[in-house]
Coordinates of C-alpha atoms in Angstrom, one line a residue:
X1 CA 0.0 0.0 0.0
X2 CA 3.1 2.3 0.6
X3 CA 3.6 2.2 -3.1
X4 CA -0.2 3.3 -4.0
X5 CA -0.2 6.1 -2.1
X6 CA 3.7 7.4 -1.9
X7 CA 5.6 5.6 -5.1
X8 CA 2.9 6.8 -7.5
X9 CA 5.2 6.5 -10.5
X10 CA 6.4 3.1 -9.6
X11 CA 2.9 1.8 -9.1
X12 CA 1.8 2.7 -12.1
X13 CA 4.8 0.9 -13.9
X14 CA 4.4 -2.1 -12.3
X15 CA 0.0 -2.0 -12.7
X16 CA 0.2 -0.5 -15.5
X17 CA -3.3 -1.8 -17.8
X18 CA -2.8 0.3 -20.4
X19 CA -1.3 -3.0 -21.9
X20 CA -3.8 -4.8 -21.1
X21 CA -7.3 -5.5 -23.7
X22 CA -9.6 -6.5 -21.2
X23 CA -11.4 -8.0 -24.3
X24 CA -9.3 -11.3 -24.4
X25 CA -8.4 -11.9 -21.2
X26 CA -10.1 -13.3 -18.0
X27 CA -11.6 -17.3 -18.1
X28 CA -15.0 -16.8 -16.1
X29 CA -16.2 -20.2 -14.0
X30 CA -19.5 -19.5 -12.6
X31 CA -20.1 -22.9 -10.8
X32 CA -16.3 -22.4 -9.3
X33 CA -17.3 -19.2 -8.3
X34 CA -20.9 -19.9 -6.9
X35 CA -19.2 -22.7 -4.7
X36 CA -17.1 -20.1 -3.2
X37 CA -19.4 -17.3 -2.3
X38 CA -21.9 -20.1 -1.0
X39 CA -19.4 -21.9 1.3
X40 CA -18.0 -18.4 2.3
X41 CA -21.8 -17.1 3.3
X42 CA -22.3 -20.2 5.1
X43 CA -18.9 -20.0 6.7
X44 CA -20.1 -16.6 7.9
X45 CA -22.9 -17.6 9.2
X46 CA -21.3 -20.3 11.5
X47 CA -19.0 -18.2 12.6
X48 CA -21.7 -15.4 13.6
X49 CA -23.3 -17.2 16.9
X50 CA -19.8 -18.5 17.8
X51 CA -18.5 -14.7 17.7
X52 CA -21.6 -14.2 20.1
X53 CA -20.8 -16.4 22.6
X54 CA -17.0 -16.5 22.6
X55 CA -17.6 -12.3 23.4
X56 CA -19.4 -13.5 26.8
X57 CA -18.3 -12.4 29.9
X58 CA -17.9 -16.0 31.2
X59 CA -15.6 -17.5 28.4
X60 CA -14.0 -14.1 28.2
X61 CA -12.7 -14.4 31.7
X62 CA -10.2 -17.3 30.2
X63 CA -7.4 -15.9 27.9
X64 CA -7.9 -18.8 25.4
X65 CA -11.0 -17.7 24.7
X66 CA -9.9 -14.3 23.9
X67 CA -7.6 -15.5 21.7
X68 CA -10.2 -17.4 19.9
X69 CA -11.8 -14.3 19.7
X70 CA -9.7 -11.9 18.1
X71 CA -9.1 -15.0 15.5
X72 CA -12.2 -15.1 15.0
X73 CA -12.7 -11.7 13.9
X74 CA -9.4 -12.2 11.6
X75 CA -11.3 -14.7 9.9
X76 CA -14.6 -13.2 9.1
X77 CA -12.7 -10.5 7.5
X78 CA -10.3 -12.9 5.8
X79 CA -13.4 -15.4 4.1
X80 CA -15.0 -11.8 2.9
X81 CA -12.2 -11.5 0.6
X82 CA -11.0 -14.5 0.2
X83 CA -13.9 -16.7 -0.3
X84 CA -17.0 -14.1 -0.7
X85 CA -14.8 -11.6 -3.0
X86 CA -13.4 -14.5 -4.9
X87 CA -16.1 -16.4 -5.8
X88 CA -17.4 -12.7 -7.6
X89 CA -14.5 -12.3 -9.2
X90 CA -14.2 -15.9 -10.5
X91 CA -17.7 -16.5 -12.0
X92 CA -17.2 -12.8 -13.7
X93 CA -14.0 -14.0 -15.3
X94 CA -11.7 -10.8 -13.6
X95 CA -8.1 -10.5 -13.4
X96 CA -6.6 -7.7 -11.7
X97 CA -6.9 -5.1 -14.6
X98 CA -10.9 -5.6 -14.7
X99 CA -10.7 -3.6 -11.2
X100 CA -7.0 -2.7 -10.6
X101 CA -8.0 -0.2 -7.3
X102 CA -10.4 -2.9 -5.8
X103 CA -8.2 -5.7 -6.4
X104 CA -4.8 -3.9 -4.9
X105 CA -6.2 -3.0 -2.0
X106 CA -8.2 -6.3 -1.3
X107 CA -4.7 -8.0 -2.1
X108 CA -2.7 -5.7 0.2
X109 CA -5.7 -6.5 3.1
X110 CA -6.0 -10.0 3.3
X111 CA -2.3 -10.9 2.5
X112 CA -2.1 -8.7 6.0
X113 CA -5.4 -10.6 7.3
X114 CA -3.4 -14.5 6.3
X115 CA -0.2 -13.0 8.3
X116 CA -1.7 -11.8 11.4
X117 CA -4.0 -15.1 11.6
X118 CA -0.7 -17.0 11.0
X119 CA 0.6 -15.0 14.2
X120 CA -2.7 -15.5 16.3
X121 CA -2.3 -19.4 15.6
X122 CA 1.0 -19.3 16.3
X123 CA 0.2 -17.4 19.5
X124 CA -2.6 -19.5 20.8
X125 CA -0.7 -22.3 20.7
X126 CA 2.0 -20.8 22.8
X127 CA -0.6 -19.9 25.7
X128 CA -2.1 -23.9 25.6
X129 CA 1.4 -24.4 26.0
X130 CA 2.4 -22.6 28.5
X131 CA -1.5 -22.8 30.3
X132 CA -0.1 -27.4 30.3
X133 CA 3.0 -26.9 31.8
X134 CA 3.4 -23.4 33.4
X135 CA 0.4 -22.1 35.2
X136 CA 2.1 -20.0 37.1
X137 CA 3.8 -18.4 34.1
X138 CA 0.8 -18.5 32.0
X139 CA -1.2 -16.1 34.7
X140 CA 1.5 -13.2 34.8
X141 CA 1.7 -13.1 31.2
X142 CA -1.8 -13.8 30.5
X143 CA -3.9 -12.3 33.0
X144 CA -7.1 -9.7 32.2
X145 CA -6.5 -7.4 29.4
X146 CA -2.8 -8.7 29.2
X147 CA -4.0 -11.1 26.5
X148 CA -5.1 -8.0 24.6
X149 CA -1.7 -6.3 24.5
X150 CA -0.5 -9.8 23.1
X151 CA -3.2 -9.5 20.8
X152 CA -1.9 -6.2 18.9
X153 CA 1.6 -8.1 18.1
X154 CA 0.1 -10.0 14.9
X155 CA -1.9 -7.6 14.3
X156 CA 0.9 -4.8 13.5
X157 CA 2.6 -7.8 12.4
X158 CA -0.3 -8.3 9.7
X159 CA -0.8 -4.7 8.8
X160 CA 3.2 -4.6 7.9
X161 CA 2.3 -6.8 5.5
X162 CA 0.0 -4.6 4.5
X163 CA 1.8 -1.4 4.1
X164 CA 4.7 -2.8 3.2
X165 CA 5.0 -5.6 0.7
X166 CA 3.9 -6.6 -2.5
X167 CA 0.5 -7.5 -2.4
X168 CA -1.2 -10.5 -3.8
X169 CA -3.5 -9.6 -7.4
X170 CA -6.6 -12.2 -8.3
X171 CA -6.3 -13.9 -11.7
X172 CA -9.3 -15.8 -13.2
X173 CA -6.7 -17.7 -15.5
X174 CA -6.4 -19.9 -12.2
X175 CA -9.2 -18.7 -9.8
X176 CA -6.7 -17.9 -7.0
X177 CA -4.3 -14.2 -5.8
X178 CA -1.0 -14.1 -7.2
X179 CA 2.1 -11.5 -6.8
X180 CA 2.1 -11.2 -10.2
X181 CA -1.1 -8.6 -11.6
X182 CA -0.2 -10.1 -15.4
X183 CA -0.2 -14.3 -14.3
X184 CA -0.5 -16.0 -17.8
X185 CA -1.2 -12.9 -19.5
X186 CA 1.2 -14.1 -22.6
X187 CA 0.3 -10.4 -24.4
X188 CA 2.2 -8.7 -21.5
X189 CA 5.9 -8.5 -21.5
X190 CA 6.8 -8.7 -18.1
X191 CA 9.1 -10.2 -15.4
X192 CA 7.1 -11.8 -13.0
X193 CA 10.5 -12.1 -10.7
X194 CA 10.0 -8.0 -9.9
X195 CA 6.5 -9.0 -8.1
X196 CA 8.2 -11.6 -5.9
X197 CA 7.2 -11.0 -2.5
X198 CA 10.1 -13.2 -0.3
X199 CA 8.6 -12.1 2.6
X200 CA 5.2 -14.1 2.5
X201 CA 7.5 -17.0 1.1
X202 CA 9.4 -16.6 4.5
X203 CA 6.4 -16.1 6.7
X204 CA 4.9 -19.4 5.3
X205 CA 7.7 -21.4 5.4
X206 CA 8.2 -20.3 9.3
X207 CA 4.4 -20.9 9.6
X208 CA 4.4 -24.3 8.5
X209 CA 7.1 -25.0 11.0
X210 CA 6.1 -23.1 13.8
X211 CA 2.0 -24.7 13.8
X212 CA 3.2 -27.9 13.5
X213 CA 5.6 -28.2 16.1
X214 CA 3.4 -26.9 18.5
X215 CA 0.3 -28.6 18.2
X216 CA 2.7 -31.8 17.7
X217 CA 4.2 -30.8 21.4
X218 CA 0.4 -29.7 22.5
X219 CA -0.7 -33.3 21.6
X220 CA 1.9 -35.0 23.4
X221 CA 1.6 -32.8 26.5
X222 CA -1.8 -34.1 26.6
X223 CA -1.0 -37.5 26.2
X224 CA 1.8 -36.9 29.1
X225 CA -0.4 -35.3 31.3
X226 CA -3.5 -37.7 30.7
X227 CA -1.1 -40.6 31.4
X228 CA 0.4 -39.4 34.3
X229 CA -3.0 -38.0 36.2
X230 CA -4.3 -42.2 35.6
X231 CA -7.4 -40.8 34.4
X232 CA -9.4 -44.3 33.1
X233 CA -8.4 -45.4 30.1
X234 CA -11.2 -45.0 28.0
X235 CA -11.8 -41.5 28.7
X236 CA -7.8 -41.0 27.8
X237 CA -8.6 -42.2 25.1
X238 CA -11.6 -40.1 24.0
X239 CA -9.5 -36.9 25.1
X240 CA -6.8 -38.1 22.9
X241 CA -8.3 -38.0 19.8
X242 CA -10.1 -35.3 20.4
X243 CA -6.6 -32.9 20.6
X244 CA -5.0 -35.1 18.3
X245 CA -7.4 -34.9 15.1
X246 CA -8.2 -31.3 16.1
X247 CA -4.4 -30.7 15.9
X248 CA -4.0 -32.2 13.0
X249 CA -7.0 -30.4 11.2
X250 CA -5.6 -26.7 11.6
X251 CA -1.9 -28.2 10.7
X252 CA -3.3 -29.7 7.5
X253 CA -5.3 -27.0 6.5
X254 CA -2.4 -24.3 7.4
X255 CA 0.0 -26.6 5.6
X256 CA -1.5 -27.0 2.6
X257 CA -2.7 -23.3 2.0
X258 CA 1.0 -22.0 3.0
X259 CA 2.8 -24.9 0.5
X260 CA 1.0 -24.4 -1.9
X261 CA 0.7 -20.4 -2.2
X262 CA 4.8 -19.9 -2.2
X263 CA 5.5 -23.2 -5.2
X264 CA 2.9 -21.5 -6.7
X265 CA 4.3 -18.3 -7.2
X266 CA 7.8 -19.5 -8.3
X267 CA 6.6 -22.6 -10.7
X268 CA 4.3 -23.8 -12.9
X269 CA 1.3 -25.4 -11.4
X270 CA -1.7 -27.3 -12.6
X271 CA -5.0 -25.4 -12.2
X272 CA -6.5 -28.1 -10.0
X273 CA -3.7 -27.9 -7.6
X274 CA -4.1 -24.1 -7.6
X275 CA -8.0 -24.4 -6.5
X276 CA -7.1 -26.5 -4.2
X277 CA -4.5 -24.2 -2.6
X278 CA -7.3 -21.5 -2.2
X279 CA -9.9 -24.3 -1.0
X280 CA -7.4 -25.2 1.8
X281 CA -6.9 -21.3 2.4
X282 CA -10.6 -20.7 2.6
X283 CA -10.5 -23.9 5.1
X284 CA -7.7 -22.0 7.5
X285 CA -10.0 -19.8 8.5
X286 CA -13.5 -21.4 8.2
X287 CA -12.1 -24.9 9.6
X288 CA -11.4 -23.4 12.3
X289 CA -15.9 -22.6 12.9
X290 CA -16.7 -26.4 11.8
X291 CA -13.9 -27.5 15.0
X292 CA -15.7 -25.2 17.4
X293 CA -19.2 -26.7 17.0
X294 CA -18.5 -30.2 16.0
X295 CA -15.7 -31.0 18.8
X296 CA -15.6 -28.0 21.2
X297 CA -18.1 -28.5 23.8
X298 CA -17.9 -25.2 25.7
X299 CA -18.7 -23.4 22.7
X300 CA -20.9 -26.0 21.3
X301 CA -23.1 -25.5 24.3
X302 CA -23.5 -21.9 24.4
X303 CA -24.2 -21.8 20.8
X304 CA -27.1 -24.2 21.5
X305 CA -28.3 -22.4 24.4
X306 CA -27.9 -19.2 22.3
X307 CA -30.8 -21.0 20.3
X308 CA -32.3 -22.3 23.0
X309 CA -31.7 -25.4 22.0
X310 CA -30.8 -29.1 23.8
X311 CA -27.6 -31.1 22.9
X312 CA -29.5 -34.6 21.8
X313 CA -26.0 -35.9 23.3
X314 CA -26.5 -34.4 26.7
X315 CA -26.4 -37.5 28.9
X316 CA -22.6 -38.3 27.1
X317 CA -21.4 -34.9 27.3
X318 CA -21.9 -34.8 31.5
X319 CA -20.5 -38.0 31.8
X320 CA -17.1 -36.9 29.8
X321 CA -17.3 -33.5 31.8
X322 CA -17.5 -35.2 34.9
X323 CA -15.0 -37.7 34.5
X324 CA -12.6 -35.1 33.4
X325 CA -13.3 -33.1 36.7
X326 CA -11.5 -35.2 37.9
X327 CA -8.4 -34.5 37.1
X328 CA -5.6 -31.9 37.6
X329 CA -6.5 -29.8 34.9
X330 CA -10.2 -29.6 33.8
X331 CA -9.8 -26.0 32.3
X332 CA -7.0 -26.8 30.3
X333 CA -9.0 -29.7 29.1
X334 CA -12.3 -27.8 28.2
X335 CA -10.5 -25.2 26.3
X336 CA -8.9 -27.3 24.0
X337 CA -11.9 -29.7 23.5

């Protein structure tokens, strides 16, 4: 965005669609882009009551929650563009000339938005973490508005992004955002190299690194702790695979989208592979919605309540509760399932 407002001569030689016939170009995929907008609106939707009651004093009062929170909010914003936006743009048949302002500024946003939600991941990992093994630790860091202040670090992190790289441009030619406003434009004589953004490549390559080794370590700190607290064996059990295939859902997702957004900006790369980059994108921050009502009973429950409404697995869900009272750590269990 620096170079939109302040490098006015630059941006317009490295936009510049005066070399562009907007006659020829674009490859428009209605159904493509129907499936987006629809699983974005619906995305949105999910999200909406889980916003409500994660903003509640009571689940407020735990700094996971907040967390939660503020990714939540992150996420909204980021399936407007990047589902919602893109499904527009891809059943008109747009590349970044058919609405160069729109499409910078979108581009400069949610590449900012995918940072800062990296950072927020990243983060609430770090406070399961240290919540496990450090309670002590995790309350002077943590405590009341604390988790706030933490809070602002990705987001000036994400709004760097923002300001000051390259942003990311949509192409129809592949129905996904690319650094380069001219991908498979063959008309255009170009380098695509001067639109390489090294930055993002080095954000997702840390990404990838730093979400899996935590929610590896978060899973075995469960398993550790379950083992060592004798809890029965088939509620271990149950707690297990809770963690471990929640953990394993926002690594996959995160790994994918982050993989295959940098090869795809330095290499030639099938179109299905492409759509399935941005599907796994649009799954970082919608997964996250399906996890909280499918596996997380805390929110699960409010959310039903919200609608006054009865869990039809009620009699199950106090017996889990109940058992895991039991133990050391009930919180630290109830957050993370």
């Amino acid at each position: 965005m620096e170079v939109f407002f302040f490098e006015r001569t630059e941006y317009r030689s490295l936009y510049n669609c005066s070399v562009v016939d907007l006659h020829t170009v674009g490859v428009p995929n209605v159904p493509l882009g129907v499936a987006y907008m629809a699983v974005g609106v619906t995305l949105e939707m999910l999200y909406l009551p889980c916003m409500i009651v994660l903003s509640t004093p009571e689940l407020r009062r735990n700094s996971c929650h907040k967390i939660m929170f503020v990714l939540g909010l992150l996420d909204m914003c980021t399936l407007a563009v990047n589902s919602i936006i893109t499904g527009f743009l891809t059943a008109e048949g747009a590349v970044y000339c058919t609405y160069p302002v729109f499409i910078y500024v979108c581009g400069a946003v949610v590449l900012g938005l995918w940072c800062a939600t990296c950072a927020t991941s990243v983060m609430l990992g770090i406070n399961r973490s240290i919540d496990l093994w450090f309670p002590e630790v995790m309350a002077a860091l943590f405590k009341g508005n604390k988790t706030y202040i933490w809070c602002a670090l990705p987001f000036f992190y994400g709004a760097w992004y923002t300001w000051a790289t390259r942003p990311v441009t949509y192409s129809s030619y592949a129905y996904a955002w690319f650094f380069d406003p001219y991908y498979e434009m063959k008309s255009v004589s170009h380098d695509p190299a001067v639109y390489t953004n090294i930055y993002h490549s080095l954000h997702n390559t840390a990404t990838v690194i730093a979400i899996f080794s935590l929610y590896i370590f978060l899973s075995v700190s469960v398993w550790w702790k379950c083992r060592k607290t004798h809890i029965r064996t088939q509620t271990v059990s149950t707690v297990q695979k809770q963690i471990i295939f929640q953990s394993c859902m926002i690594c996959l997702f995160n790994l994918c989208a982050a993989f295959v957004y940098v090869y795809m900006q330095y290499f030639d790369t099938p179109t299905w592979l492409i759509v399935l980059g941005q599907s796994t994108w649009i799954g970082c921050h919608g997964g996250a919605v399906i996890v909280y009502l499918g596996f997380n009973k805390t929110i699960r429950r409010e959310v039903l309540k919200l609608f006054r409404l009865k869990s039809g697995n009620q009699h199950t869900t106090v017996i889990v509760t109940t058992m895991a009272t039991n133990s050391v750590f009930p919180q630290r269990f109830d957050t993370l399932n």
